[in-house]
PDB file of C-alpha atoms in Angstrom:
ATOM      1  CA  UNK A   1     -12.546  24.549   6.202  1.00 80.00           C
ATOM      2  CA  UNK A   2     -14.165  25.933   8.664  1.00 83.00           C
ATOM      3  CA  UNK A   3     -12.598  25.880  12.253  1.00 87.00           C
ATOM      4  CA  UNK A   4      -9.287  25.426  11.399  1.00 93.00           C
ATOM      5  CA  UNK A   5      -6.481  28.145  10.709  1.00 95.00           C
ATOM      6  CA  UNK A   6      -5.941  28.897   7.388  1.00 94.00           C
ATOM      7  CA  UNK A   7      -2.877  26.663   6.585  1.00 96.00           C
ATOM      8  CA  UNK A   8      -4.459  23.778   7.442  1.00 96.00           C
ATOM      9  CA  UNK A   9      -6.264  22.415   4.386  1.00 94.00           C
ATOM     10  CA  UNK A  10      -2.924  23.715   2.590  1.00 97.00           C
ATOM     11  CA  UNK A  11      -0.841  21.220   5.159  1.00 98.00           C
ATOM     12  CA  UNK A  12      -3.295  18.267   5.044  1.00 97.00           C
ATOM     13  CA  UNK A  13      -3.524  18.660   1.003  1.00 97.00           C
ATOM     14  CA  UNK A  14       0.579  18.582   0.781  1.00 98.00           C
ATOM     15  CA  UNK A  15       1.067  15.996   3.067  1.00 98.00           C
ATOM     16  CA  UNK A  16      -1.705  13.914   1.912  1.00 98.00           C
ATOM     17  CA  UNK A  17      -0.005  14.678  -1.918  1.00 98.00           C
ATOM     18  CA  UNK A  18       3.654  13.688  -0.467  1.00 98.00           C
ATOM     19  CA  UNK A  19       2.571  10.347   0.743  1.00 98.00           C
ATOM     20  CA  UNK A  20       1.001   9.678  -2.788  1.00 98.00           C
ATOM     21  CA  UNK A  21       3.302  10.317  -4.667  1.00 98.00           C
ATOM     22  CA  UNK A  22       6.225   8.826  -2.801  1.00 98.00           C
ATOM     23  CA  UNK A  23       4.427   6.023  -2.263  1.00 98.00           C
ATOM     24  CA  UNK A  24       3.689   5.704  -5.955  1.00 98.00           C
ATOM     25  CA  UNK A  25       7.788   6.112  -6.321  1.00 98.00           C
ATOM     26  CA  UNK A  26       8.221   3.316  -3.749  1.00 98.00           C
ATOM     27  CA  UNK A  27       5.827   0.723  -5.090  1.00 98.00           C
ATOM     28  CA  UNK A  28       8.046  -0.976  -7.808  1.00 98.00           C
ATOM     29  CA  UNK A  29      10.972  -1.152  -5.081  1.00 95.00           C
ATOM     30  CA  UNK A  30       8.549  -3.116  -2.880  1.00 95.00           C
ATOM     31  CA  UNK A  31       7.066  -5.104  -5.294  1.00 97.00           C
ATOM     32  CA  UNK A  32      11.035  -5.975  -6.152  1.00 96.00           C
ATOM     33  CA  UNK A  33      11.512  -6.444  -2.298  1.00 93.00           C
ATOM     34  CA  UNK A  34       8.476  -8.213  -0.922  1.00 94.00           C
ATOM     35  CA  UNK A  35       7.452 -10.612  -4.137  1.00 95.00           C
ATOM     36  CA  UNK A  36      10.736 -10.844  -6.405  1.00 94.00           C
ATOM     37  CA  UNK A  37       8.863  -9.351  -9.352  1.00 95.00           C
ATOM     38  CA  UNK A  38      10.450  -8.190 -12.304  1.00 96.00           C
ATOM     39  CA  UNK A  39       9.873  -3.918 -12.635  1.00 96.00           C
ATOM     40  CA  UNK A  40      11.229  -2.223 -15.522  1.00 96.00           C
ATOM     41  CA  UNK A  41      12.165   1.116 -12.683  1.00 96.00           C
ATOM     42  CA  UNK A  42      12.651   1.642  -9.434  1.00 95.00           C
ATOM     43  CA  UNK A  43      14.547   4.381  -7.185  1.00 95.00           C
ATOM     44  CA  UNK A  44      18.180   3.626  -6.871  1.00 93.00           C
ATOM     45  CA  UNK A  45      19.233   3.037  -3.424  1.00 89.00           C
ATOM     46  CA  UNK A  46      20.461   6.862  -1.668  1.00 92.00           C
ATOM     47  CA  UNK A  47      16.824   7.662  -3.462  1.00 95.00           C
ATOM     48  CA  UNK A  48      15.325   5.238  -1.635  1.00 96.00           C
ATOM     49  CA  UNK A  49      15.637   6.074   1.578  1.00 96.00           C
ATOM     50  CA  UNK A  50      15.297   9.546   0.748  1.00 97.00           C
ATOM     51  CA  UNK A  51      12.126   8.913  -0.196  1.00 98.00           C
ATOM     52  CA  UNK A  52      11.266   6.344   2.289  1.00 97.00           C
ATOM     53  CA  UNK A  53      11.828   8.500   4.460  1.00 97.00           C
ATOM     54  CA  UNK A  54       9.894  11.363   3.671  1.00 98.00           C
ATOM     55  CA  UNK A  55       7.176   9.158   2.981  1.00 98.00           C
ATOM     56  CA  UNK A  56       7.017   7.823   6.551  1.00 98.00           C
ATOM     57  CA  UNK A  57       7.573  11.654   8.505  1.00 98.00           C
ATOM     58  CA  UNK A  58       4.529  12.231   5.746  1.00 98.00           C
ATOM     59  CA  UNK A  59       3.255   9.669   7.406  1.00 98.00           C
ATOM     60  CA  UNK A  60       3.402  10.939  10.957  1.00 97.00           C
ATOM     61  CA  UNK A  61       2.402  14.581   9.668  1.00 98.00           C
ATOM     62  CA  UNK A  62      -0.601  13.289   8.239  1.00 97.00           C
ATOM     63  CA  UNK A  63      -1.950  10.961  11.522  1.00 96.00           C
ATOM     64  CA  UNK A  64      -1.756  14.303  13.580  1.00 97.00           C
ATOM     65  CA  UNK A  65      -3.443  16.212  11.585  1.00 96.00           C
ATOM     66  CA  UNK A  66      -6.116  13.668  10.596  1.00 93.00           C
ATOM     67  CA  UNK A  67      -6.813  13.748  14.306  1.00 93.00           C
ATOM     68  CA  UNK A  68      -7.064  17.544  14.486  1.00 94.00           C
ATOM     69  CA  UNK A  69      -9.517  16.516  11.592  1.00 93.00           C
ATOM     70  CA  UNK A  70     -11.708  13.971  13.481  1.00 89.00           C
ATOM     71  CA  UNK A  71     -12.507  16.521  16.422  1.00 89.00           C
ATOM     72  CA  UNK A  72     -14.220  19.253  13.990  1.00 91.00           C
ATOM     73  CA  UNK A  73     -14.290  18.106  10.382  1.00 91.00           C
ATOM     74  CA  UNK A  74     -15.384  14.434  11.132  1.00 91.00           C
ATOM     75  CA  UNK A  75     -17.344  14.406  13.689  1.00 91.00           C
ATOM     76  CA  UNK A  76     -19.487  17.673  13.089  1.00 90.00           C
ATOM     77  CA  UNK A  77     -20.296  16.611   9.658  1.00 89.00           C
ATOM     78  CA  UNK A  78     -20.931  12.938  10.351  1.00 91.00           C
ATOM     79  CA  UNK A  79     -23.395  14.629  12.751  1.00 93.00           C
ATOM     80  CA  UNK A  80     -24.804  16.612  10.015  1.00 91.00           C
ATOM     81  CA  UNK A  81     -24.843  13.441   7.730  1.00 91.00           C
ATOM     82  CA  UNK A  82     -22.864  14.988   5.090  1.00 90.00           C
ATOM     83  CA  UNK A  83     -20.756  12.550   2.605  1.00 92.00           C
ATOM     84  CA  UNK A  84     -21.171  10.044   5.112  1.00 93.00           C
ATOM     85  CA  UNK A  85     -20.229   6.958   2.424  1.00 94.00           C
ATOM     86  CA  UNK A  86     -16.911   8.800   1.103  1.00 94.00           C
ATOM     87  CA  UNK A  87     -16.027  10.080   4.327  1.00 94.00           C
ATOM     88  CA  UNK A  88     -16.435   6.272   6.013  1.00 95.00           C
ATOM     89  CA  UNK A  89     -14.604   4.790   3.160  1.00 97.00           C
ATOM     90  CA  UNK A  90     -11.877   7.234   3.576  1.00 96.00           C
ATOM     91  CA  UNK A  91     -11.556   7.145   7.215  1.00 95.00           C
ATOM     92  CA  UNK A  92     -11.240   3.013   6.738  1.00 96.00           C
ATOM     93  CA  UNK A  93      -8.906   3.237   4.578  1.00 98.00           C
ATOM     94  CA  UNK A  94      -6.750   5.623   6.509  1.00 96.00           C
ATOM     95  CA  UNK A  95      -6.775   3.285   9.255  1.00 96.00           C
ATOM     96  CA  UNK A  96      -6.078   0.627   7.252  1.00 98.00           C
ATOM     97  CA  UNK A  97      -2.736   2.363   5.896  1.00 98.00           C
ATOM     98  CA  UNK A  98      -1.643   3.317   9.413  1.00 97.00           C
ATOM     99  CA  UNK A  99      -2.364  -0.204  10.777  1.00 98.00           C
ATOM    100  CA  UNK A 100      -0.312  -1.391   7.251  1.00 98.00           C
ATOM    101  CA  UNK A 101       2.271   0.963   7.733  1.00 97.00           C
ATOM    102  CA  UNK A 102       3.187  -0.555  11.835  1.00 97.00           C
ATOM    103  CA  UNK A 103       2.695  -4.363  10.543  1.00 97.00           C
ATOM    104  CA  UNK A 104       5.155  -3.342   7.893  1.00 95.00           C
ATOM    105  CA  UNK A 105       7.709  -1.635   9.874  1.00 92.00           C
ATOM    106  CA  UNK A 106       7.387  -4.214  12.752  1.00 95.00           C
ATOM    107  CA  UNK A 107       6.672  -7.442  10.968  1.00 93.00           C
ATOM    108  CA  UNK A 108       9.564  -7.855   8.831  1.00 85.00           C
ATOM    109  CA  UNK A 109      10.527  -9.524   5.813  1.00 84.00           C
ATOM    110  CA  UNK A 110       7.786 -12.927   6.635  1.00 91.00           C
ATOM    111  CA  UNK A 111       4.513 -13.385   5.025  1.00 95.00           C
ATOM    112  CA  UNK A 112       3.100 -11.181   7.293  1.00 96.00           C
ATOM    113  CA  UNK A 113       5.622  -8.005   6.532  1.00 96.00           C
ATOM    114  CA  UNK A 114       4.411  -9.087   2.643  1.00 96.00           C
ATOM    115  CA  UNK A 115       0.796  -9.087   3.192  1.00 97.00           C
ATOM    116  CA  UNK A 116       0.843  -6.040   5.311  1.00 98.00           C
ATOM    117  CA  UNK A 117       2.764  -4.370   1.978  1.00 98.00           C
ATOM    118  CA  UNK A 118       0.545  -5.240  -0.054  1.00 97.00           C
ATOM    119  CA  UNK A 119      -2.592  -4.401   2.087  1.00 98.00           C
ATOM    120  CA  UNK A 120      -0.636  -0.708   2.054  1.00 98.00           C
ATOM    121  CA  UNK A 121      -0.313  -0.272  -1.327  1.00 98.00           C
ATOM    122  CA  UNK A 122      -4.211  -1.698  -2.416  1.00 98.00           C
ATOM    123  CA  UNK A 123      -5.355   0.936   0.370  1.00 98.00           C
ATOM    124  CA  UNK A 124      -3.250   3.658  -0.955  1.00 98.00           C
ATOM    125  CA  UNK A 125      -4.183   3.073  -4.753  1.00 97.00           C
ATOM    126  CA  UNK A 126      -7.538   3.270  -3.333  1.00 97.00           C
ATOM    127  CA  UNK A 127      -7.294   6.173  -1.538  1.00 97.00           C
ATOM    128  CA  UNK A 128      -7.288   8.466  -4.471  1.00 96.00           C
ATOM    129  CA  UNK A 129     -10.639   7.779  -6.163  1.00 96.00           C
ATOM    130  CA  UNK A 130     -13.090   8.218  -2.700  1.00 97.00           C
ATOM    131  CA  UNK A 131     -10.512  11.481  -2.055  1.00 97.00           C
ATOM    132  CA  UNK A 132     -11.192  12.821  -5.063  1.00 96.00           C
ATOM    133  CA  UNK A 133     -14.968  12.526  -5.324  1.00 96.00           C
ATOM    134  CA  UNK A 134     -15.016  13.557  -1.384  1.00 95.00           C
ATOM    135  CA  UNK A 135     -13.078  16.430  -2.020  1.00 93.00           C
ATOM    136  CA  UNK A 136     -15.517  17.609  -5.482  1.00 95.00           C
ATOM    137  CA  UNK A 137     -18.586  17.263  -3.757  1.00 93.00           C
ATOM    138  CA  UNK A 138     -17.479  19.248  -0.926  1.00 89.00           C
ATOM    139  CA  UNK A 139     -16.371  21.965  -3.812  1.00 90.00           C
ATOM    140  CA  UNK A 140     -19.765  21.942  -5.348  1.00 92.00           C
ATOM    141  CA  UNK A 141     -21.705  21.561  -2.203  1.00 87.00           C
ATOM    142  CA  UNK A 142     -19.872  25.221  -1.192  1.00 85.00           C
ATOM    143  CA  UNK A 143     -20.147  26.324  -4.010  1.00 90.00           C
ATOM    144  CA  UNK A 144     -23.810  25.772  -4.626  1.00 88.00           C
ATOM    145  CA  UNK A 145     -24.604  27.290  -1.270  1.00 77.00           C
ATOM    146  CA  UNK A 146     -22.343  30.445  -1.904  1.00 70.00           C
ATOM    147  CA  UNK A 147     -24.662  33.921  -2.601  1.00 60.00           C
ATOM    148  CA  UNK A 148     -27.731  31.651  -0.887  1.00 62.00           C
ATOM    149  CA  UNK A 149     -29.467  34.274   1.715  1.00 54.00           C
ATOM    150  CA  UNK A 150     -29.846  32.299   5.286  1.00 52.00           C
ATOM    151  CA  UNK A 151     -33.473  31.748   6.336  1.00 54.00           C
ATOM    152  CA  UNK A 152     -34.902  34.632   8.842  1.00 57.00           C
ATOM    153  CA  UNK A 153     -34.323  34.148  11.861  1.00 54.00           C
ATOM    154  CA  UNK A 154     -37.275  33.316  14.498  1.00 61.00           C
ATOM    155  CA  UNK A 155     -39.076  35.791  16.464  1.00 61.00           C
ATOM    156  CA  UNK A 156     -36.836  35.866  19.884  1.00 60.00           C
ATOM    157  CA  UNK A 157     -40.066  35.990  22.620  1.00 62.00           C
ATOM    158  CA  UNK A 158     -39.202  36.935  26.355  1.00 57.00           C
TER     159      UNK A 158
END
C-alpha cells in the first residue's frame, strides 16, 4: 500500500487474521455464556482467557492501525471513489465491532451485555465476505494497471 512502511499491510493482515480466528474460537463459549445454548466444543477455561485475551490486545492493535489507515488509505481513495460500497460496508462494520466490543466489556451479563455479543459476532461473521472481495478487487485493480505506460505529461508553458 502505498504510503505506508512496508510492514504495515503485513501487521494489519495478521492482526485483522488474529481477531478472526480467535473470535471464531470464542463464539461457542459465548453462545454457552450469553444464551445457555447447547455447543458440542468450546475452549476449556486457561484457553479461554488465553485467547480472550489475545483477541482483545488484537483488538487494540487493530483500532490503531485502522486509524493510521483512515488518514491515507481511506480517505485518499474515498476521494478517488475507489471501492467506495466495500470500503463503507467495511468501515461500518468495524465500528460496529469496536462499539460491540465496549458495550460488551462494560455492559455486563444483562440483555444489553447479550445483545451487544451478539451484535459482535453477526458483524464479525460479516466482516469476512466484504474483506475478501475488497481485498480481490484491489489485487486485480493493481494488477490490471501493472506494465500500463502513464499518459504524457502536458506541455509545462512559462
Amino acid at each position: 500500500m502505498k504510503g505506508y512502511p512496508g510492514w504495515f499491510l503485513a501487521a494489519v493482515l495478521g492482526t485483522l487474521l488474529l481477531m478472526f480466528v480467535s473470535g471464531c474460537v470464542l463464539a461457542p463459549t459465548t453462545l454457552v455464556m450469553r444464551f445457555d445454548t447447547d455447543v458440542p466444543w468450546r475452549l476449556p477455561g486457561g484457553g479461554r482467557v488465553l485467547v480472550a485475551a489475545m483477541h482483545a490486545a488484537a483488538g487494540f492493535l487493530a483500532v490503531m492501525l485502522l486509524g493510521s489507515l483512515w488518514t491515507v488509505h481511506m480517505r485518499g481513495n474515498w476521494r478517488r471513489k475507489r471501492q467506495r460500497a466495500s470500503g463503507a460496508t467495511l468501515g461500518v462494520l468495524l465500528l460496529l465491532l469496536t462499539a460491540s466490543a465496549v458495550a460488551i466489556y462494560y455492559a455486563g451479563d444483562g440483555d444489553l451485555g447479550a445483545a451487544a455479543s451478539l451484535l459482535h459476532l453477526g458483524a464479525g461473521l460479516g466482516f469476512a465476505l466484504p474483506f475478501g472481495w475488497h481485498w480481490a478487487h484491489a489485487r486485480r485493480a493493481a494488477n490490471s494497471s501493472v506494465g500500463q505506460t502513464p499518459p504524457p505529461a502536458k506541455p509545462h508553458h512559462t
